Short mmCIF file of C-alpha atoms in Angstrom, two decimals:
data_model
loop_
_atom_site.label_atom_id
_atom_site.label_comp_id
_atom_site.label_asym_id
_atom_site.label_seq_id
_atom_site.Cartn_x
_atom_site.Cartn_y
_atom_site.Cartn_z
CA MET I 1157 0.21 -0.16 -0.13
CA GLN I 1158 2.69 2.03 1.10
CA LYS I 1159 4.46 1.86 -2.51
CA GLN I 1160 1.19 2.35 -4.67
CA THR I 1161 1.36 5.71 -2.57
CA LYS I 1162 4.68 6.68 -3.48
CA ASN I 1163 4.55 5.93 -6.66
CA ILE I 1164 1.36 7.71 -7.32
CA LEU I 1165 2.54 10.74 -5.51
CA GLY I 1166 5.38 10.25 -8.07
CA TYR I 1167 3.81 10.37 -11.04
CA LEU I 1168 0.80 13.54 -9.64
CA LEU I 1169 4.59 15.01 -9.62
CA LYS I 1170 5.71 14.15 -13.71
CA LEU I 1171 2.13 15.11 -14.25
CA ILE I 1172 2.37 18.74 -12.58
CA MET I 1173 5.83 19.18 -13.49
CA ILE I 1174 5.14 18.65 -17.43
CA LEU I 1175 1.73 20.46 -17.13
CA ILE I 1176 3.49 23.74 -15.77
CA ILE I 1177 6.32 23.51 -18.46
CA PHE I 1178 3.35 23.14 -21.59
CA LEU I 1179 1.24 25.76 -20.17
CA SER I 1180 4.70 28.04 -19.28
CA LEU I 1181 5.14 27.26 -23.09
CA MET I 1182 1.48 28.29 -24.92
CA ILE I 1183 2.43 31.85 -22.22
CA PHE I 1184 5.58 32.53 -23.50
CA PRO I 1185 6.09 30.44 -27.27
CA LYS I 1186 8.51 33.09 -28.36
CA GLN I 1187 11.02 33.55 -25.28
CA ALA I 1188 10.85 29.80 -25.21
CA PHE I 1189 11.78 29.23 -29.41
CA GLU I 1190 14.40 31.89 -29.26
CA ALA I 1191 15.65 30.43 -26.17
CA SER I 1192 15.57 26.95 -27.68
CA LEU I 1193 17.78 28.34 -30.51
CA ARG I 1194 19.95 29.22 -28.66
CA GLY I 1195 20.11 25.75 -26.73
CA LEU I 1196 20.46 24.35 -30.06
CA ASN I 1197 23.38 26.20 -31.34
CA ALA I 1198 25.67 25.55 -28.43
CA TRP I 1199 24.88 22.23 -29.15
CA TRP I 1200 25.63 22.21 -33.09
CA THR I 1201 28.96 25.05 -32.98
CA ILE I 1202 30.55 23.43 -29.94
CA VAL I 1203 29.03 20.12 -28.38
CA PHE I 1204 28.45 17.82 -31.62
CA PRO I 1205 31.86 18.43 -33.35
CA ALA I 1206 34.02 18.80 -30.34
CA LEU I 1207 32.57 15.32 -28.39
CA LEU I 1208 31.23 13.29 -31.18
CA PRO I 1209 35.30 12.00 -32.12
CA PHE I 1210 36.20 11.13 -28.70
CA PHE I 1211 32.74 9.55 -28.48
CA ILE I 1212 33.87 7.44 -31.35
CA MET I 1213 37.05 6.86 -31.14
CA SER I 1214 35.97 5.25 -26.85
CA GLU I 1215 32.98 3.00 -28.43
CA VAL I 1216 36.17 1.53 -31.33
CA LEU I 1217 38.95 1.40 -28.44
CA VAL I 1218 36.17 -0.45 -26.49
CA SER I 1219 35.44 -2.78 -29.39
CA ILE I 1220 39.27 -3.73 -30.10
CA GLY I 1221 40.09 -4.41 -26.46
CA ILE I 1222 42.45 -1.28 -25.90
CA VAL I 1223 40.99 -0.27 -22.57
CA GLN I 1224 41.03 -3.43 -21.49
CA PHE I 1225 44.83 -3.77 -22.80
CA ILE I 1226 45.59 -0.17 -20.98
CA GLY I 1227 43.50 -1.95 -17.63
CA VAL I 1228 46.11 -4.12 -17.50
CA LEU I 1229 48.89 -1.91 -17.66
CA LEU I 1230 47.77 0.41 -15.43
CA GLU I 1231 46.30 -1.88 -12.67
CA PRO I 1232 49.11 -0.99 -10.61
CA VAL I 1233 48.43 2.68 -10.29
CA MET I 1234 44.82 2.38 -10.51
CA ARG I 1235 44.06 -0.58 -7.69
CA PRO I 1236 46.40 0.98 -4.56
CA VAL I 1237 45.25 4.16 -5.72
CA PHE I 1238 41.71 3.97 -5.90
CA ARG I 1239 41.04 0.37 -5.49
CA LEU I 1240 39.80 0.30 -9.24
CA PRO I 1241 40.58 -1.74 -12.01
CA GLY I 1242 42.99 -0.43 -14.65
CA SER I 1243 40.37 0.15 -17.33
CA GLY I 1244 39.05 2.84 -15.03
CA ALA I 1245 42.62 4.94 -16.16
CA PHE I 1246 41.00 5.19 -19.75
CA VAL I 1247 37.17 6.89 -17.38
CA LEU I 1248 39.59 8.81 -15.90
CA ALA I 1249 41.95 10.37 -18.70
CA VAL I 1250 39.41 11.05 -20.97
CA GLY I 1251 37.00 12.26 -17.67
CA PHE I 1252 39.84 15.22 -16.92
CA THR I 1253 40.12 15.88 -20.65
CA SER I 1254 37.03 15.86 -22.20
CA GLY I 1255 34.49 17.08 -19.87
CA ALA I 1256 31.17 15.97 -19.05
CA PRO I 1257 28.72 13.97 -19.50
CA ILE I 1258 31.79 11.84 -21.54
CA SER I 1259 32.92 9.89 -18.40
CA SER I 1260 28.51 8.32 -17.72
CA ILE I 1261 29.14 6.72 -21.19
CA VAL I 1262 32.48 5.19 -21.55
CA THR I 1263 31.50 3.76 -17.71
CA ALA I 1264 28.04 2.23 -18.91
CA ASP I 1265 29.60 1.05 -21.57
CA LEU I 1266 32.23 -1.09 -18.87
CA ARG I 1267 29.33 -1.41 -17.12
CA ARG I 1268 27.61 -3.46 -19.54
CA LYS I 1269 30.07 -5.07 -20.97
CA ASN I 1270 31.30 -6.39 -17.66
CA ILE I 1271 34.75 -4.75 -17.15
CA ILE I 1272 34.27 -3.33 -14.04
CA SER I 1273 31.46 -4.46 -11.31
CA LYS I 1274 28.84 -1.91 -10.32
CA ASN I 1275 30.58 -1.16 -6.89
CA GLU I 1276 33.24 0.38 -8.96
CA ALA I 1277 31.23 1.83 -11.68
CA GLU I 1278 29.54 4.23 -9.04
CA ARG I 1279 32.48 5.60 -7.89
CA LEU I 1280 34.22 5.92 -10.97
CA ILE I 1281 31.54 8.52 -12.21
CA CYS I 1282 31.89 9.68 -8.83
CA PHE I 1283 35.04 11.54 -9.83
CA THR I 1284 36.12 10.84 -13.75
CA ASN I 1285 32.76 14.00 -14.28
CA ASN I 1286 34.85 17.49 -15.03
CA ALA I 1287 33.97 19.91 -16.95
CA SER I 1288 35.90 20.49 -20.03
CA PRO I 1289 39.68 22.50 -19.45
CA LEU I 1290 39.20 24.63 -22.48
CA PHE I 1291 36.15 26.18 -21.00
CA MET I 1292 37.47 26.89 -17.70
CA PHE I 1293 40.90 28.30 -19.37
CA GLY I 1294 38.65 29.43 -22.36
CA ALA I 1295 35.57 30.58 -21.43
CA VAL I 1296 34.88 31.39 -18.64
CA ALA I 1297 39.25 32.74 -17.40
CA VAL I 1298 39.68 33.95 -20.91
CA GLY I 1299 36.11 34.90 -21.86
CA MET I 1300 34.52 35.36 -18.73
CA PHE I 1301 37.19 37.37 -17.38
CA LYS I 1302 39.62 39.19 -19.67
CA SER I 1303 42.03 37.06 -17.46
CA PRO I 1304 43.85 33.54 -18.06
CA GLU I 1305 45.55 32.80 -15.07
CA LEU I 1306 42.14 32.72 -12.90
CA GLY I 1307 42.60 29.20 -15.47
CA ILE I 1308 45.00 27.39 -13.02
CA ILE I 1309 43.11 28.19 -10.10
CA ILE I 1310 39.97 27.42 -11.26
CA ALA I 1311 41.02 24.03 -12.93
CA LEU I 1312 43.71 23.47 -10.37
CA SER I 1313 40.55 23.62 -6.95
CA HIS I 1314 38.54 21.60 -9.52
CA TYR I 1315 41.05 18.80 -10.25
CA LEU I 1316 42.46 18.67 -7.11
CA ALA I 1317 38.67 18.70 -5.26
CA ASN I 1318 37.33 15.35 -7.55
CA ILE I 1319 41.26 13.75 -6.96
CA CYS I 1320 40.14 13.91 -3.33
CA ILE I 1321 36.78 12.61 -3.95
CA GLY I 1322 38.09 9.40 -5.99
CA LEU I 1323 40.77 8.89 -2.45
CA CYS I 1324 37.99 9.43 -0.22
CA LEU I 1325 35.57 6.68 -2.14
CA ARG I 1326 38.26 4.20 -2.14
CA PHE I 1327 36.86 3.34 1.52
CA TRP I 1328 33.60 3.07 -0.03
CA VAL I 1329 33.73 -0.98 -0.63
CA PRO I 1330 34.76 -4.20 1.81
CA ARG I 1331 37.68 -3.91 3.85
CA ASN I 1332 40.78 -4.99 1.61
CA HIS I 1333 38.45 -5.56 -1.49
CA GLY I 1334 40.18 -4.30 -4.94
CA MET I 1335 43.24 -3.39 -2.89
CA HIS I 1336 45.60 -6.23 -3.95
CA TYR I 1337 46.38 -7.43 -7.28
CA ASN I 1338 48.01 -10.62 -8.47
CA SER I 1339 51.17 -9.63 -10.42
CA GLN I 1340 50.74 -12.63 -12.68
CA ASN I 1341 47.80 -10.49 -13.73
CA VAL I 1342 49.73 -6.82 -15.16
CA GLY I 1343 52.37 -6.01 -17.72
CA PHE I 1344 53.44 -6.41 -21.40
CA LYS I 1345 52.68 -9.86 -21.47
CA LYS I 1346 49.57 -10.22 -20.04
CA ALA I 1347 48.11 -6.62 -21.70
CA VAL I 1348 48.76 -8.05 -25.17
CA LYS I 1349 47.05 -11.68 -24.42
CA THR I 1350 44.46 -9.44 -22.96
CA LEU I 1351 43.99 -7.65 -26.12
CA PHE I 1352 43.98 -10.16 -28.68
CA ALA I 1353 41.51 -11.89 -26.12
CA SER I 1354 38.93 -9.14 -26.32
CA HIS I 1355 39.46 -8.65 -30.52
CA THR I 1356 38.66 -12.63 -30.31
CA LYS I 1357 35.31 -12.16 -28.03
CA THR I 1358 33.63 -9.39 -30.52
CA ASN I 1359 34.91 -10.24 -33.47
CA LYS I 1360 32.87 -7.50 -35.42
CA PRO I 1361 34.31 -6.91 -39.22
CA LEU I 1362 35.50 -3.29 -39.12
CA GLY I 1363 32.85 -2.20 -41.38
CA LYS I 1364 30.48 -3.09 -38.87
CA MET I 1365 32.41 -1.71 -36.25
CA LEU I 1366 32.78 1.80 -37.43
CA GLY I 1367 28.85 1.93 -38.36
CA ASP I 1368 28.09 0.79 -34.75
CA ALA I 1369 30.80 3.04 -32.95
CA ILE I 1370 28.76 6.34 -34.99
CA ARG I 1371 25.23 4.99 -34.69
CA ASN I 1372 25.83 4.66 -30.97
CA SER I 1373 27.32 8.18 -30.75
CA ILE I 1374 25.44 9.83 -32.65
CA ASN I 1375 22.30 8.74 -30.72
CA ASN I 1376 23.95 9.69 -27.35
CA LEU I 1377 24.87 13.29 -28.82
CA THR I 1378 21.27 13.71 -29.87
CA GLN I 1379 19.76 12.98 -26.31
CA ILE I 1380 22.74 15.00 -24.93
CA GLY I 1381 21.36 17.62 -27.67
CA GLY I 1382 17.68 17.37 -26.79
CA PHE I 1383 18.68 17.91 -22.47
CA ILE I 1384 20.87 21.07 -23.79
CA ILE I 1385 17.76 22.70 -25.34
CA LEU I 1386 15.28 21.81 -23.34
CA PHE I 1387 17.01 22.97 -20.07
CA SER I 1388 17.99 26.91 -21.67
CA VAL I 1389 13.99 26.77 -22.26
CA VAL I 1390 13.90 25.70 -18.62
CA ILE I 1391 15.99 28.66 -17.34
CA GLU I 1392 13.97 30.92 -19.52
CA LEU I 1393 10.80 30.16 -18.00
CA LEU I 1394 12.26 30.29 -14.59
CA THR I 1395 13.77 33.88 -15.42
CA LEU I 1396 10.41 34.54 -16.79
CA PHE I 1397 8.33 33.72 -13.88
CA ASN I 1398 10.97 35.02 -11.14
CA VAL I 1399 11.80 32.18 -9.80
CA ILE I 1400 15.22 33.13 -10.22
CA GLY I 1401 14.78 35.98 -8.42
CA ILE I 1402 12.84 34.64 -5.74
CA LEU I 1403 15.73 32.12 -4.74
CA SER I 1404 18.86 34.87 -5.30
CA THR I 1405 17.20 36.88 -2.94
CA SER I 1406 16.39 34.13 -0.20
CA LEU I 1407 20.73 32.86 -0.96
CA THR I 1408 21.51 36.76 0.35
CA PHE I 1409 19.55 36.68 2.39
CA ILE I 1410 20.94 33.28 4.32
CA PHE I 1411 24.32 34.44 3.62
CA LYS I 1412 24.07 37.62 3.66
CA PRO I 1413 28.01 37.55 6.31
CA LEU I 1414 29.43 36.94 3.13
CA MET I 1415 28.40 39.78 1.93
CA LEU I 1416 26.94 37.94 -1.37
CA ASP I 1417 25.16 40.56 -3.44
CA LEU I 1418 22.00 39.63 -5.70
CA GLN I 1419 23.66 39.32 -9.26
CA LEU I 1420 26.29 36.52 -7.84
CA ALA I 1421 23.69 35.37 -6.18
CA LYS I 1422 21.70 34.69 -8.90
CA GLY I 1423 24.48 33.46 -11.26
CA ILE I 1424 24.98 29.89 -7.86
CA THR I 1425 21.04 29.73 -9.02
CA SER I 1426 21.17 29.73 -12.53
CA GLY I 1427 24.31 27.41 -12.30
CA PHE I 1428 22.24 25.06 -10.23
CA VAL I 1429 20.29 24.40 -13.43
CA GLU I 1430 22.79 25.51 -16.58
CA MET I 1431 26.82 26.18 -15.24
CA THR I 1432 27.62 28.23 -18.60
CA ILE I 1433 24.30 31.00 -17.77
CA GLY I 1434 25.78 30.60 -13.85
CA SER I 1435 28.90 31.04 -14.79
CA LYS I 1436 28.43 34.34 -17.21
CA LEU I 1437 26.35 35.86 -14.07
CA ILE I 1438 28.93 35.44 -11.80
CA ALA I 1439 31.44 36.92 -13.79
CA GLU I 1440 29.49 39.87 -14.14
CA SER I 1441 28.61 40.34 -10.47
CA ALA I 1442 30.33 43.27 -8.55
CA SER I 1443 30.89 40.85 -6.08
CA PRO I 1444 34.92 40.70 -4.82
CA LEU I 1445 37.10 38.49 -7.10
CA ASN I 1446 37.60 35.59 -4.86
CA LEU I 1447 34.34 34.92 -4.43
CA LYS I 1448 33.16 35.01 -7.88
CA VAL I 1449 35.87 32.65 -8.69
CA ALA I 1450 34.86 30.47 -6.19
CA GLY I 1451 30.90 30.86 -6.59
CA ILE I 1452 32.03 29.79 -10.09
CA SER I 1453 34.05 26.57 -8.42
CA LEU I 1454 31.26 25.70 -7.18
CA ILE I 1455 28.70 25.46 -10.32
CA LEU I 1456 31.45 24.01 -12.21
CA GLY I 1457 31.51 21.11 -9.23
CA TRP I 1458 27.94 20.67 -9.32
CA SER I 1459 27.63 20.46 -12.60
CA GLY I 1460 24.07 21.74 -13.22
CA LEU I 1461 21.08 19.71 -13.37
CA SER I 1462 21.50 19.40 -16.92
CA ILE I 1463 24.26 17.52 -17.02
CA HIS I 1464 22.87 14.97 -14.07
CA ALA I 1465 19.98 15.06 -16.24
CA GLN I 1466 22.45 13.82 -19.28
CA ALA I 1467 24.49 11.02 -17.04
CA LEU I 1468 20.80 9.90 -15.36
CA SER I 1469 19.73 9.22 -19.53
CA MET I 1470 23.29 7.86 -20.19
CA LEU I 1471 23.57 5.56 -17.04
CA SER I 1472 19.45 4.46 -17.80
CA ASN I 1473 20.12 1.08 -19.20
CA THR I 1474 21.99 -0.47 -16.55
CA ASP I 1475 22.06 -1.29 -12.48
CA ILE I 1476 24.19 1.53 -11.64
CA LYS I 1477 23.58 4.03 -8.77
CA PHE I 1478 22.93 7.56 -9.45
CA TYR I 1479 22.04 9.17 -6.30
CA PRO I 1480 25.85 8.09 -5.20
CA PHE I 1481 27.20 11.07 -8.38
CA ILE I 1482 24.19 13.86 -7.08
CA ILE I 1483 26.70 13.62 -3.47
CA ALA I 1484 29.19 13.44 -5.06
CA ARG I 1485 28.26 16.56 -7.25
CA PHE I 1486 27.46 18.45 -4.16
CA CYS I 1487 30.69 17.57 -2.26
CA HIS I 1488 32.97 18.66 -5.37
CA GLY I 1489 31.15 22.11 -5.52
CA ILE I 1490 31.11 23.03 -2.25
CA LEU I 1491 35.05 21.54 -1.60
CA ALA I 1492 35.78 22.88 -5.09
CA ALA I 1493 35.11 26.30 -3.62
CA ALA I 1494 36.85 26.04 -0.68
CA ILE I 1495 40.21 25.30 -2.61
CA THR I 1496 40.34 28.54 -4.46
CA LEU I 1497 39.45 30.33 -1.00
CA VAL I 1498 42.12 28.79 0.27
CA ILE I 1499 45.24 29.12 -3.24
CA PHE I 1500 43.66 32.29 -4.41
CA ASN I 1501 45.79 35.44 -4.78
CA PRO I 1502 44.95 38.10 -6.86
CA THR I 1503 47.71 40.21 -5.79
CA VAL I 1504 50.32 37.27 -7.54
CA SER I 1505 50.23 36.46 -11.51
CA VAL I 1506 50.48 32.74 -11.93
CA ILE I 1507 51.04 32.65 -15.41
CA SER I 1508 51.80 36.00 -16.77
CA GLU I 1509 54.19 34.64 -19.11
CA TYR I 1510 52.52 32.53 -20.63
CA GLU I 1511 49.68 34.80 -20.90
CA ASN I 1512 49.69 35.37 -24.98
CA LEU I 1513 49.66 31.94 -25.30
CA LEU I 1514 46.38 31.36 -23.32
CA ASN I 1515 44.49 34.25 -25.10
CA LEU I 1516 44.28 32.39 -28.44
CA GLU I 1517 40.21 32.21 -30.36
CA PHE I 1518 39.06 28.77 -29.05
CA SER I 1519 37.76 27.57 -32.12
CA THR I 1520 36.06 23.88 -32.03
CA LEU I 1521 39.28 23.00 -33.89
CA THR I 1522 41.15 23.53 -30.90
CA LEU I 1523 38.83 22.31 -28.59
CA ILE I 1524 39.18 18.65 -29.96
CA VAL I 1525 43.19 18.47 -30.72
CA TYR I 1526 43.98 19.68 -27.64
CA SER I 1527 41.41 17.64 -25.45
CA PHE I 1528 43.04 14.68 -27.70
CA GLY I 1529 46.31 15.86 -26.73
CA MET I 1530 45.71 15.78 -23.43
CA PHE I 1531 44.06 12.72 -23.26
CA ILE I 1532 47.22 10.88 -24.54
CA PHE I 1533 49.06 13.04 -22.62
CA VAL I 1534 47.10 11.92 -18.51
CA LEU I 1535 47.51 8.08 -20.43
CA ILE I 1536 51.21 8.48 -20.90
CA THR I 1537 51.77 9.66 -17.60
CA LEU I 1538 49.74 7.01 -15.79
CA LEU I 1539 51.47 4.42 -18.03
CA ILE I 1540 54.79 5.61 -16.51
CA ILE I 1541 54.02 5.86 -13.43
CA SER I 1542 52.54 2.89 -13.47
CA LEU I 1543 55.90 1.33 -15.05
CA LEU I 1544 57.96 2.60 -12.09
CA TYR I 1545 55.57 1.45 -9.59
CA SER I 1546 56.03 -2.10 -11.47
CA LEU I 1547 59.95 -1.97 -11.40
CA ILE I 1548 60.40 -0.08 -7.62
CA LYS I 1549 57.64 -3.26 -6.42
CA LYS I 1550 59.71 -5.82 -8.14
CA ILE I 1551 63.69 -4.40 -7.21
CA ARG I 1552 62.44 -4.66 -3.68
CA LEU I 1553 60.82 -8.27 -4.18
CA ASN I 1554 64.61 -9.16 -5.51
CA LEU I 1555 66.74 -7.76 -2.54
CA HIS I 1556 64.11 -9.17 -0.02
CA PHE I 1557 65.24 -12.57 -1.27
CA LEU I 1558 68.58 -11.29 -1.59
CA TYR I 1559 68.90 -10.53 1.94
CA ARG I 1560 67.24 -13.15 3.53
#
């Protein structure tokens, strides 16, 4: 009976929300149309061309066994540090270089293929969801603040906070589970065997493999585009009905001791739904610079309901629970804002000598090239660390037997 009542209440809540949006579209058709065009333009000119190559690449790499190959090589790093399999390093590299929601898509794919467990997948999506590096450096630091050096502070706090979450989540497993690995199951020979075994298991012709990868990637990107357009319209409607204004005023009153001005509060409130719009409003506020940067770190860590909805849609056909992701995003936002306030120093130009390098035109091509470069760099760095770790362990083992 209680379950039936809960289902009825859930249905009524969905019905009311849909009716409100439908009536709002009838009251403000012109504004809704313009907002949807803005969302469509952002998706078609930026999101689609920037993410499509990564989506296709990740699909193909999983299909031919490269992810499993990398996983074996990176097991010595991922197991002791995060209590995750080496294949999680691929998600880590993609998530930290390409932005959301690609980490959710790759994680869901690895889970469907049973490469990682349910618990590992839930922990993995919690700390690999990041804002794109070029969004932080290009759109926010250069575009909104006209200050490239702020990009270092925003990115550093953003990544550090997520890594801290990943390190904390290593304890969200049974004691000793996933901590150690069998040294017989790592190494280059084992990685090559795993690569061929994975490819033999899939055994798809190249044409079919590429066709499936392109079809799945375009389907995922179409879903993402729908959410971007929908939330663009929702934010416009919330602004027209002054919901954003009321929530912002309440936020200003609650955080009065922090001297939170109304424009900054509006930015945080809007950023709760969509981080790009929120970041722009925060940058335009009259608050002290450290509070503005901390506010942007907060909403970039939270990611916005738009990103949450995109991630949820990608995980919907798996057994991965979504609530840990939401809790992690809240913690990410708070922690990133706190780190920003600690490391922020407005009198020091952290990278002033690189200002001309960063102050470039962030075109879609630049985004793709930079993201691919960062992805390769992160993977190579992790591989070097893994090899050094294995080498040191082998030397220690040999010394142990030598002096017995």
